[in-house]
Coordinates of C-alpha atoms (C1' of nucleotides) in Angstrom, one line a residue:
Chain A
M199 CA 81.0 41.4 -16.5
A200 CA 77.7 41.3 -17.8
T201 CA 75.1 38.7 -17.7
R202 CA 76.5 34.9 -16.5
T203 CA 73.3 34.6 -14.5
R204 CA 73.7 30.9 -13.1
R205 CA 73.5 30.1 -9.1
S206 CA 74.5 26.8 -8.2
Q207 CA 76.6 27.9 -5.1
R208 CA 75.8 28.8 -1.3
R209 CA 78.3 27.5 1.2
T210 CA 80.8 25.4 -0.8
E211 CA 82.1 28.0 -2.8
A212 CA 84.5 30.6 -1.2
L213 CA 82.9 34.5 -0.3
S214 CA 84.2 36.9 -2.8
R215 CA 82.8 40.9 -3.7
E216 CA 80.4 39.2 -6.7
R217 CA 79.2 36.8 -4.7
I218 CA 78.1 39.1 -2.0
V219 CA 76.9 41.9 -4.5
E220 CA 74.5 39.3 -5.9
A221 CA 73.2 38.3 -2.2
A222 CA 73.0 42.2 -1.7
I223 CA 70.5 42.1 -4.9
E224 CA 68.8 39.6 -3.7
L225 CA 67.8 41.0 -1.0
L226 CA 67.4 44.1 -2.1
D227 CA 64.8 42.9 -4.6
A228 CA 63.0 40.9 -2.3
A229 CA 62.3 42.9 0.4
G230 CA 63.3 46.2 -0.2
E231 CA 66.4 48.4 0.8
S232 CA 65.5 47.8 4.9
G233 CA 65.9 44.5 3.7
L234 CA 69.9 45.1 3.4
T235 CA 71.1 44.5 6.7
F236 CA 74.7 43.0 7.1
R237 CA 73.3 40.4 9.5
A238 CA 70.7 39.3 7.1
L239 CA 73.4 39.3 4.6
S240 CA 75.5 37.1 6.3
E241 CA 73.1 34.8 6.9
R242 CA 72.1 34.5 3.7
L243 CA 76.0 33.7 3.1
A244 CA 76.1 31.7 5.6
T245 CA 78.9 33.3 7.5
G246 CA 79.0 35.9 10.1
P247 CA 78.6 39.2 9.3
G248 CA 82.5 40.2 9.7
A249 CA 83.4 38.3 7.0
I250 CA 81.6 40.7 4.4
Y251 CA 83.7 43.5 6.0
W252 CA 86.8 42.1 4.4
H253 CA 85.6 42.4 0.9
V254 CA 83.3 45.3 1.4
E255 CA 84.6 48.8 3.0
N256 CA 81.2 49.6 4.3
K257 CA 77.4 49.5 3.8
G258 CA 77.6 53.0 1.1
E259 CA 80.4 51.0 -0.7
L260 CA 78.0 47.8 -1.1
L261 CA 75.6 50.5 -2.2
D262 CA 77.7 51.6 -4.8
A263 CA 78.5 48.1 -6.8
V264 CA 75.5 47.1 -6.1
T265 CA 74.2 50.2 -8.1
D266 CA 76.8 50.0 -10.2
A267 CA 76.7 46.1 -11.3
V268 CA 73.2 46.3 -12.3
V269 CA 73.4 49.7 -14.2
A270 CA 76.2 48.3 -15.9
D271 CA 73.9 45.2 -16.7
A272 CA 71.3 47.4 -17.8
V273 CA 73.7 49.3 -20.2
A274 CA 75.2 46.2 -21.5
V275 CA 71.9 46.6 -24.2
E276 CA 73.6 48.5 -26.3
A277 CA 73.1 47.9 -29.5
G278 CA 70.5 46.3 -31.3
G279 CA 66.5 46.8 -30.6
S280 CA 65.2 44.7 -28.4
G281 CA 65.8 41.5 -26.8
R282 CA 67.8 42.3 -23.2
A283 CA 70.9 40.1 -22.0
G284 CA 71.0 38.7 -18.5
G285 CA 69.2 40.7 -15.7
A286 CA 72.0 40.9 -13.3
A287 CA 71.1 38.0 -10.9
S288 CA 68.0 38.9 -9.7
G289 CA 65.1 36.8 -10.8
S290 CA 62.3 37.7 -8.3
T291 CA 59.0 40.0 -9.7
G292 CA 58.8 39.7 -13.8
A293 CA 58.9 42.7 -16.4
G294 CA 54.9 43.0 -16.0
R295 CA 52.7 43.6 -17.8
A296 CA 55.7 42.7 -20.8
G297 CA 54.0 42.7 -23.4
G298 CA 53.8 45.0 -26.7
E299 CA 58.1 45.5 -27.4
A300 CA 58.2 49.6 -27.4
T301 CA 54.4 49.2 -29.6
G302 CA 53.5 52.5 -31.4
A303 CA 56.6 54.2 -30.0
A304 CA 54.9 57.4 -29.0
G305 CA 54.2 58.3 -32.5
A306 CA 58.3 58.0 -33.6
G307 CA 59.6 59.0 -37.0
G308 CA 58.6 62.7 -35.0
A309 CA 55.6 64.0 -35.5
G310 CA 55.1 67.1 -38.2
G311 CA 58.0 65.3 -40.1
V312 CA 61.3 66.7 -37.5
G313 CA 64.3 65.8 -40.3
G314 CA 67.7 65.4 -40.5
L315 CA 67.2 61.9 -37.9
S316 CA 68.8 59.0 -38.0
G317 CA 66.5 56.2 -37.7
A318 CA 69.2 53.8 -36.0
A319 CA 70.1 56.8 -33.2
R320 CA 67.0 56.9 -32.3
D321 CA 66.4 53.4 -31.8
G322 CA 69.2 53.4 -29.8
I323 CA 68.6 56.0 -27.6
Q324 CA 65.0 54.5 -26.9
A325 CA 67.3 50.9 -26.6
V326 CA 69.4 52.5 -23.8
A327 CA 66.6 54.6 -22.4
L328 CA 64.0 51.6 -22.0
G329 CA 67.1 49.1 -20.4
L330 CA 67.2 51.6 -17.7
F331 CA 63.1 51.9 -17.5
D332 CA 63.2 47.6 -17.1
A333 CA 65.6 47.9 -14.7
I334 CA 64.5 50.5 -12.5
E335 CA 61.6 48.3 -13.2
E336 CA 62.5 45.2 -11.9
H337 CA 64.7 46.9 -9.2
P338 CA 62.5 49.5 -7.5
W339 CA 65.3 50.3 -5.3
L340 CA 66.7 51.4 -8.0
A341 CA 65.8 54.5 -8.2
T342 CA 66.3 56.2 -5.1
Q343 CA 70.0 54.4 -5.2
L344 CA 70.7 55.5 -8.7
A345 CA 69.8 59.4 -6.6
T346 CA 71.5 59.0 -4.0
Q347 CA 74.6 58.0 -5.7
L348 CA 75.2 60.2 -8.2
S349 CA 74.7 63.0 -5.7
R350 CA 77.0 61.8 -3.6
S351 CA 79.8 61.5 -5.7
P352 CA 79.1 62.7 -9.9
W353 CA 82.4 61.7 -10.9
G354 CA 82.0 58.0 -9.6
T355 CA 81.7 54.9 -11.9
V356 CA 78.1 55.0 -12.6
A357 CA 77.2 58.6 -14.5
P358 CA 80.2 58.1 -17.0
R359 CA 78.4 54.4 -17.8
L360 CA 75.2 56.2 -18.2
F361 CA 76.3 59.4 -20.0
E362 CA 79.2 56.8 -22.0
S363 CA 76.0 55.1 -23.1
I364 CA 73.7 57.5 -24.2
G365 CA 76.4 60.4 -25.9
R366 CA 77.1 57.7 -28.1
Q367 CA 73.6 57.7 -29.9
V368 CA 74.0 61.5 -29.2
R369 CA 77.2 61.6 -31.4
A370 CA 75.7 59.2 -33.9
L371 CA 72.5 61.6 -34.4
G372 CA 74.4 63.6 -36.0
V373 CA 74.4 66.6 -33.8
P374 CA 77.3 69.2 -33.6
E375 CA 80.1 68.3 -31.0
D376 CA 79.9 70.9 -29.1
S377 CA 76.4 70.4 -28.0
W378 CA 77.2 67.3 -27.3
F379 CA 77.2 67.7 -23.7
T380 CA 73.8 69.6 -23.3
A381 CA 71.9 67.3 -24.7
T382 CA 73.1 64.1 -23.5
S383 CA 72.9 65.7 -20.1
A384 CA 69.7 66.3 -20.8
L385 CA 68.7 63.0 -22.1
M386 CA 70.6 61.5 -19.0
H387 CA 68.6 63.8 -16.5
Y388 CA 64.9 63.4 -18.0
I389 CA 65.5 59.1 -18.5
L390 CA 66.7 58.8 -14.5
G391 CA 63.7 61.2 -13.5
A392 CA 61.4 59.6 -15.4
A393 CA 62.1 56.3 -15.2
G394 CA 62.5 56.7 -11.1
Q395 CA 59.0 58.1 -11.2
N396 CA 57.3 55.8 -13.4
A397 CA 58.8 53.0 -11.8
A398 CA 57.2 54.0 -8.6
N399 CA 54.0 53.8 -9.8
S400 CA 54.3 49.6 -10.2
A401 CA 56.1 49.2 -7.3
S402 CA 53.3 51.4 -5.6
A403 CA 50.5 49.1 -7.6
R404 CA 51.9 46.2 -6.7
A405 CA 52.4 46.7 -3.5
L406 CA 48.8 47.3 -3.3
P407 CA 46.8 44.2 -2.5
P408 CA 46.3 41.6 -5.2
D409 CA 43.5 41.6 -6.5
V410 CA 43.5 45.7 -7.4
D411 CA 45.5 45.7 -10.3
R412 CA 47.2 48.0 -12.1
D413 CA 44.5 50.2 -13.8
R414 CA 42.2 50.2 -10.5
F415 CA 46.0 51.8 -8.9
L416 CA 45.9 54.9 -11.6
D417 CA 42.1 55.3 -10.7
T418 CA 42.9 55.7 -7.5
V419 CA 45.8 58.2 -8.4
S420 CA 43.7 60.2 -10.6
T421 CA 40.7 60.1 -8.1
A422 CA 43.4 61.3 -5.6
W423 CA 44.2 64.5 -8.1
E424 CA 39.9 65.5 -8.7
E425 CA 39.6 65.4 -5.0
L426 CA 42.6 68.4 -4.5
D427 CA 41.7 71.8 -3.3
P428 CA 39.8 73.6 -6.6
D429 CA 41.9 77.1 -6.1
E430 CA 45.3 75.3 -4.8
Y431 CA 45.3 72.7 -7.8
P432 CA 43.5 73.5 -10.9
F433 CA 45.6 72.4 -13.6
T434 CA 46.3 68.6 -11.9
R435 CA 42.5 68.8 -11.5
S436 CA 41.9 69.3 -15.0
L437 CA 44.4 66.3 -16.0
A438 CA 43.3 63.5 -13.7
P439 CA 40.8 62.1 -16.4
Q440 CA 44.6 62.3 -18.6
L441 CA 45.7 60.0 -16.1
R442 CA 43.2 57.4 -16.0
G443 CA 44.1 55.2 -18.7
H444 CA 47.3 56.6 -19.6
D445 CA 50.5 54.5 -20.1
D446 CA 53.8 54.6 -18.7
R447 CA 56.4 53.4 -21.0
E448 CA 54.0 54.9 -24.3
Q449 CA 54.7 58.5 -21.4
F450 CA 58.2 57.7 -21.1
L451 CA 59.3 57.3 -24.9
A452 CA 56.8 60.8 -25.7
G453 CA 59.1 63.0 -23.5
I454 CA 62.1 61.2 -25.2
T455 CA 60.8 62.0 -28.6
L456 CA 59.9 65.8 -27.1
I457 CA 63.7 66.0 -26.2
L458 CA 65.0 64.3 -29.3
A459 CA 63.1 66.6 -31.1
G460 CA 63.9 70.1 -29.2
I461 CA 67.9 68.9 -29.5
T462 CA 67.6 68.4 -33.5
V463 CA 65.8 71.8 -33.8
V464 CA 68.1 73.9 -31.5
H465 CA 71.3 71.7 -32.5
P466 CA 70.4 70.5 -36.1
P467 CA 72.8 68.1 -37.8
A468 CA 75.7 69.4 -38.6
G469 CA 75.4 67.0 -42.5
Chain B
M76 CA 52.3 78.9 4.3
A77 CA 55.6 80.4 2.6
T78 CA 58.0 82.4 3.8
R79 CA 57.3 82.9 7.6
T80 CA 60.8 83.3 8.9
R81 CA 61.3 84.4 12.2
R82 CA 63.0 82.1 14.6
S83 CA 62.6 83.8 18.4
Q84 CA 61.3 80.9 20.1
R85 CA 63.2 78.3 21.6
R86 CA 62.5 76.9 24.8
T87 CA 59.3 79.1 26.4
E88 CA 57.6 78.4 23.4
A89 CA 55.5 74.9 22.9
L90 CA 56.5 72.3 20.9
S91 CA 54.7 71.7 17.8
R92 CA 54.8 70.0 14.1
E93 CA 56.1 73.4 12.5
R94 CA 58.8 74.4 15.1
I95 CA 60.0 70.5 14.5
V96 CA 59.7 70.6 10.9
E97 CA 61.6 73.5 11.5
A98 CA 64.4 71.9 13.2
A99 CA 64.8 69.3 11.4
I100 CA 65.7 71.8 8.4
E101 CA 68.3 73.0 10.2
L102 CA 69.6 69.7 11.5
L103 CA 70.3 68.4 7.8
D104 CA 71.0 72.0 6.6
A105 CA 73.8 71.6 8.8
A106 CA 74.8 68.0 9.2
G107 CA 73.4 66.3 6.1
E108 CA 70.5 63.5 6.3
S109 CA 72.6 61.4 9.0
G110 CA 73.1 64.2 11.2
L111 CA 68.6 64.2 11.6
T112 CA 68.3 62.1 14.7
F113 CA 65.0 62.1 16.8
R114 CA 67.6 62.9 20.0
A115 CA 70.0 65.2 18.2
L116 CA 66.2 66.8 17.6
S117 CA 64.5 66.3 21.1
E118 CA 67.4 67.6 22.4
R119 CA 67.5 70.6 20.0
L120 CA 64.2 71.2 20.8
A121 CA 65.0 70.8 24.7
T122 CA 62.2 67.6 24.8
G123 CA 62.8 64.2 25.0
P124 CA 63.1 61.8 22.1
G125 CA 59.2 60.6 22.7
A126 CA 57.5 64.1 22.6
I127 CA 58.2 64.7 18.9
Y128 CA 55.6 61.2 18.7
W129 CA 53.2 63.0 19.8
H130 CA 53.5 65.3 16.5
V131 CA 54.8 63.1 14.4
E132 CA 53.8 59.5 13.2
N133 CA 57.0 58.6 12.5
K134 CA 60.8 59.7 11.0
G135 CA 58.8 59.0 7.6
E136 CA 56.6 61.4 8.0
L137 CA 58.9 63.9 9.4
L138 CA 60.9 63.9 6.3
D139 CA 57.8 64.0 3.6
A140 CA 56.8 67.2 6.2
V141 CA 60.0 68.4 5.4
T142 CA 60.3 68.1 2.3
D143 CA 56.8 69.1 1.5
A144 CA 57.9 72.5 2.7
V145 CA 60.7 72.8 1.3
V146 CA 59.3 72.4 -1.8
A147 CA 56.1 74.7 -1.0
D148 CA 58.7 77.4 0.1
A149 CA 60.1 76.9 -3.2
V150 CA 57.7 77.1 -5.7
A151 CA 55.9 79.8 -4.2
V152 CA 58.5 82.0 -6.0
E153 CA 55.4 81.2 -8.4
A154 CA 55.1 84.2 -10.6
G155 CA 57.6 87.5 -11.2
G156 CA 61.3 86.4 -12.6
S157 CA 63.2 87.2 -10.1
G158 CA 63.8 87.8 -6.5
R159 CA 63.4 85.1 -3.9
A160 CA 61.0 84.4 -1.8
G161 CA 62.1 83.4 2.0
G162 CA 63.9 80.5 2.1
A163 CA 62.3 78.0 4.8
A164 CA 64.1 78.4 7.5
S165 CA 67.5 77.4 6.7
G166 CA 69.6 79.9 7.5
S167 CA 73.9 78.3 6.7
T168 CA 75.5 77.9 3.7
G169 CA 74.7 81.1 1.4
A170 CA 73.6 80.2 -2.6
G171 CA 77.1 80.4 -3.6
R172 CA 78.3 82.3 -6.3
A173 CA 75.3 84.2 -6.5
G174 CA 75.8 86.8 -8.9
G175 CA 74.4 86.7 -12.4
E176 CA 70.4 86.5 -11.9
A177 CA 70.3 84.2 -14.5
T178 CA 72.3 86.4 -17.1
G179 CA 72.9 84.6 -20.7
A180 CA 69.7 82.7 -19.9
A181 CA 71.2 79.5 -22.2
G182 CA 70.5 81.6 -25.4
A183 CA 67.1 82.3 -24.7
G184 CA 64.4 83.4 -26.9
G185 CA 65.8 80.4 -28.6
A186 CA 68.8 79.7 -31.2
G187 CA 67.1 79.7 -34.5
G188 CA 63.8 81.3 -33.6
V189 CA 61.6 79.0 -32.7
G190 CA 58.5 80.1 -33.2
G191 CA 55.1 81.1 -31.1
L192 CA 56.5 80.7 -27.5
S193 CA 55.1 83.1 -25.2
G194 CA 58.2 85.3 -24.1
A195 CA 56.5 85.5 -20.6
A196 CA 55.5 81.5 -19.8
R197 CA 59.2 80.8 -21.1
D198 CA 60.4 83.1 -18.2
G199 CA 57.6 81.3 -15.7
I200 CA 58.9 77.8 -16.5
Q201 CA 62.4 79.1 -16.2
A202 CA 61.8 80.7 -12.9
V203 CA 60.4 77.5 -11.1
A204 CA 62.9 75.4 -12.8
L205 CA 65.2 78.2 -11.2
G206 CA 63.4 77.7 -7.5
L207 CA 63.6 74.2 -7.6
F208 CA 67.5 74.7 -8.2
D209 CA 68.5 77.0 -5.6
A210 CA 66.2 75.0 -3.2
I211 CA 68.2 71.9 -4.1
E212 CA 71.2 73.9 -4.1
E213 CA 70.7 75.4 -0.7
H214 CA 69.5 72.1 0.6
P215 CA 71.4 69.1 -1.0
W216 CA 69.8 66.5 0.9
L217 CA 66.7 67.9 -1.0
A218 CA 67.8 65.8 -4.1
T219 CA 67.6 62.6 -2.7
Q220 CA 64.7 63.2 -0.8
L221 CA 62.8 64.0 -3.4
A222 CA 63.1 60.8 -5.5
T223 CA 62.4 59.1 -2.5
Q224 CA 59.7 60.6 -1.5
L225 CA 58.3 60.4 -5.7
S226 CA 59.2 57.1 -5.1
R227 CA 56.8 56.0 -2.8
S228 CA 53.9 58.2 -3.1
P229 CA 53.6 59.7 -6.6
W230 CA 50.3 60.2 -5.4
G231 CA 52.0 62.2 -2.0
T232 CA 51.4 66.0 -1.4
V233 CA 55.2 66.6 -3.1
A234 CA 53.6 65.1 -6.6
P235 CA 51.1 67.9 -7.4
R236 CA 53.2 70.9 -6.0
L237 CA 55.7 70.6 -8.9
F238 CA 53.3 69.3 -11.1
E239 CA 50.3 72.1 -10.3
S240 CA 53.1 75.1 -10.8
I241 CA 55.2 73.6 -14.2
G242 CA 52.0 73.1 -15.5
R243 CA 50.8 75.4 -15.8
Q244 CA 53.5 77.2 -17.0
V245 CA 52.5 75.2 -20.0
R246 CA 49.6 75.7 -20.3
A247 CA 50.3 79.7 -20.4
L248 CA 53.1 78.6 -23.6
G249 CA 50.2 77.5 -25.6
V250 CA 50.4 74.5 -25.6
P251 CA 47.2 72.5 -26.6
E252 CA 45.4 70.2 -24.1
D253 CA 46.1 66.5 -24.9
S254 CA 49.6 67.5 -24.5
W255 CA 49.9 69.5 -21.3
F256 CA 50.4 65.7 -19.6
T257 CA 53.5 64.7 -21.9
A258 CA 54.8 68.5 -21.9
T259 CA 55.0 68.8 -18.2
S260 CA 55.6 65.7 -17.2
A261 CA 59.0 66.0 -19.4
L262 CA 59.8 68.9 -18.1
M263 CA 58.9 68.5 -14.4
H264 CA 61.4 65.0 -14.8
Y265 CA 63.8 67.0 -16.3
I266 CA 64.2 69.6 -13.8
L267 CA 64.1 67.0 -11.1
G268 CA 67.6 65.0 -12.7
A269 CA 69.3 67.8 -13.3
A270 CA 68.9 69.9 -10.3
G271 CA 69.6 66.7 -8.3
Q272 CA 72.6 66.0 -10.1
N273 CA 74.0 70.0 -10.4
A274 CA 73.3 70.4 -6.3
A275 CA 75.5 67.8 -5.5
N276 CA 77.8 69.1 -7.5
S277 CA 78.2 71.7 -5.8
A278 CA 77.6 70.3 -2.5
S279 CA 80.9 68.1 -3.7
A280 CA 82.9 70.7 -3.8
R281 CA 81.7 72.8 -0.7
A282 CA 82.9 69.9 1.2
L283 CA 86.6 69.5 -0.5
P284 CA 89.0 71.6 1.3
P285 CA 88.1 75.7 1.5
D286 CA 91.2 76.9 -0.5
V287 CA 89.8 74.2 -3.3
D288 CA 87.4 76.0 -5.1
R289 CA 84.3 75.1 -7.5
D290 CA 86.8 75.5 -10.3
R291 CA 89.2 73.5 -9.2
F292 CA 86.7 70.8 -8.0
L293 CA 85.7 70.9 -12.2
D294 CA 89.2 70.3 -13.2
T295 CA 89.5 67.3 -10.9
V296 CA 86.4 65.6 -12.4
S297 CA 87.4 66.4 -16.0
T298 CA 90.7 64.8 -15.1
A299 CA 89.0 62.0 -13.8
W300 CA 87.2 61.4 -17.2
E301 CA 90.5 61.7 -18.6
E302 CA 91.7 59.1 -16.9
L303 CA 88.3 56.4 -17.7
D304 CA 89.7 53.3 -20.5
P305 CA 89.4 54.6 -23.6
D306 CA 88.2 51.4 -25.5
E307 CA 85.1 51.3 -22.8
Y308 CA 84.5 55.4 -22.4
P309 CA 85.5 57.0 -25.8
F310 CA 83.0 59.4 -25.8
T311 CA 83.1 60.2 -22.0
R312 CA 86.9 61.0 -22.8
S313 CA 86.5 63.2 -25.7
L314 CA 84.3 65.4 -23.3
A315 CA 85.6 65.8 -20.4
P316 CA 87.6 68.9 -22.0
Q317 CA 83.8 71.0 -22.2
L318 CA 83.5 69.8 -18.6
R319 CA 85.7 71.9 -17.6
G320 CA 84.4 75.8 -16.9
H321 CA 81.0 74.5 -17.7
D322 CA 78.9 76.7 -15.5
D323 CA 75.7 74.9 -14.1
R324 CA 73.6 77.0 -14.1
E325 CA 73.8 77.8 -18.0
Q326 CA 74.0 74.3 -18.8
F327 CA 70.7 73.6 -16.9
L328 CA 68.8 76.8 -18.4
A329 CA 70.1 75.3 -21.3
G330 CA 68.4 71.7 -21.2
I331 CA 65.2 73.9 -20.6
T332 CA 65.5 75.3 -23.8
L333 CA 66.0 72.1 -25.4
I334 CA 63.0 70.7 -24.1
L335 CA 60.8 73.9 -24.7
A336 CA 62.1 73.9 -28.2
G337 CA 60.3 70.2 -28.3
I338 CA 57.2 71.2 -27.1
T339 CA 56.7 73.9 -29.6
V340 CA 57.9 71.3 -32.2
V341 CA 55.7 68.6 -31.1
H342 CA 53.0 70.4 -30.0
P343 CA 52.6 73.3 -31.4
P344 CA 50.7 76.1 -30.0
A345 CA 47.3 76.2 -31.1
G346 CA 46.6 79.5 -31.6
Chain C
dA99 C1' 95.2 35.6 3.8
dC100 C1' 90.7 35.0 5.1
dC101 C1' 87.1 33.9 8.3
dT102 C1' 84.2 33.9 13.6
dG103 C1' 81.2 36.3 16.4
dA104 C1' 81.1 38.4 20.6
dA105 C1' 81.2 43.1 21.8
dC106 C1' 80.5 48.4 21.3
dA107 C1' 78.1 52.5 20.2
dC108 C1' 74.1 54.4 18.2
dC109 C1' 69.2 54.7 16.1
dG110 C1' 63.8 54.3 15.8
dT111 C1' 60.2 53.3 18.7
dT112 C1' 57.6 52.4 22.7
dC113 C1' 55.3 53.0 27.1
dA114 C1' 54.0 53.8 31.9
dA115 C1' 54.3 57.3 34.3
dG116 C1' 53.8 62.0 35.2
dT117 C1' 51.3 67.0 34.9
Chain D
dA128 C1' 46.7 67.0 26.0
dC129 C1' 50.9 67.1 25.8
dC130 C1' 55.8 65.0 27.9
dT131 C1' 59.0 62.2 30.5
dG132 C1' 62.7 59.1 30.2
dA133 C1' 63.6 55.0 30.0
dA134 C1' 63.8 50.7 28.0
dC135 C1' 63.6 47.4 23.5
dA136 C1' 64.7 45.5 19.6
dC137 C1' 68.0 46.5 15.9
dC138 C1' 71.0 47.7 13.0
dG139 C1' 76.3 49.2 11.4
dT140 C1' 81.3 48.2 12.7
dT141 C1' 85.4 46.5 15.4
dC142 C1' 88.1 43.8 16.6
dA143 C1' 90.9 39.9 18.8
dA144 C1' 90.8 35.0 18.5
dG145 C1' 90.6 31.2 15.4
dT146 C1' 92.7 28.4 10.8

DNA sequence: ACCTGAACACCGTTCAAGT
DNA sequence: ACCTGAACACCGTTCAAGT
């Protein structure tokens, strides 16, 4: 299911569920959630709105299919460290400041020498996590969509996909079997929450006037925090300086490091 | 802002932003996101749709206000262990099997005797976390709404509110100052992700035919996992048994324990 | 089997008109 | 200052009719 990103058909090829999903992703990437309309979709596919209903039950099911396709692609990075696979027919918005591939990696290796961790499994978890992080950054609508779908049907197709790819790495970590569920859930929830929030930052930054770049955006938020009511928000205010010049990706990985450390402490590897 | 849950006015009292938000919450609780309509809202408030626009910019702003109100209320539990505050004008669906107030608390105290943790701060974090957990369980639409709003404006009013109440507890934990941001973010993201997902479970269970109770629901999901493709989902399949008879609340707290352990290991208390 | 496109019910939002 | 309610533009979805 992964990759296969060609795109040369347009009106010749017959309509298909796959083409519809592909076009839907393009619309979402280009114009956000409100940009996905059955009319816009059918125009792009050079057909009538009714035709789409032959291949897709309704808008909800279409969104589910779209979400599943993007997640499947993101998770297909699987083994290996860097080098992303395909990108599920997107195109538009590049990965932003795509420079350092997890350089520094938030003090990986574990501050304090937390023992017993398989380094490969640790890398595996980071790879999966960054795969999702990047997918959400590339498709900002994915964060909300993921929440919506996991909310609506936790037993759907997306949850097992995420669970499987994260869980395999947890198992490889040497965590005892009766803790697999807890450890995997914790990682999954953190990844979804953090990736969603962080992607939001880039999306917002991107939405600002072009001459206002990312640093300026963080400056703005930081300033907003500094202007909060001192009585109600003393803690948040005190953190405003740390917000300036913080790196999303590094922060994200630091959180993963935290959870991995917790896992190995609370559920020490059996070996 | 918290509590004040009276409700006796209906058509006599003048329209106000507060009454609109209150009515919106009732509609959302009763009929989900699709139930909140400017027409339904104005009917409930015995007025015309246009009147609402005098007090509220548009639907997005209304949803923001609604989300903020519920979160403010949930977070206002603040100190103290149990005993919830008000419940932000909801009414409908009770808290489900509201029996044990965090009994057992997922082996609190820390398996293996993780040192240095202030017990009070630990309880404080659990209280905040459970406050949000319960709020989302009571208002299932909140999960999606939270994701949407944090996505749209991470510098909005909700993020600082969560950050502040979680962060204060992190500080009380004795974590060194330069790790406050990382630790607070990790907790916040986990809480949002996990609470959302778990609330989804109860919501789904509630939506099933009334004679099908929660255990039966978990059975269904568990069975679905057992029927996944053995080649693609070996790990998830192997976890199906653990899913049967697992307790959302306990699982949620176990995750928090994990992260707290990670925090104290990676960022040991200064004292 | 698959596609067309007009039609329906419904929604967010606006705005001239009222008090 | 605040409310009314008809009107507008747009949306998801349906369905008789075509090929």
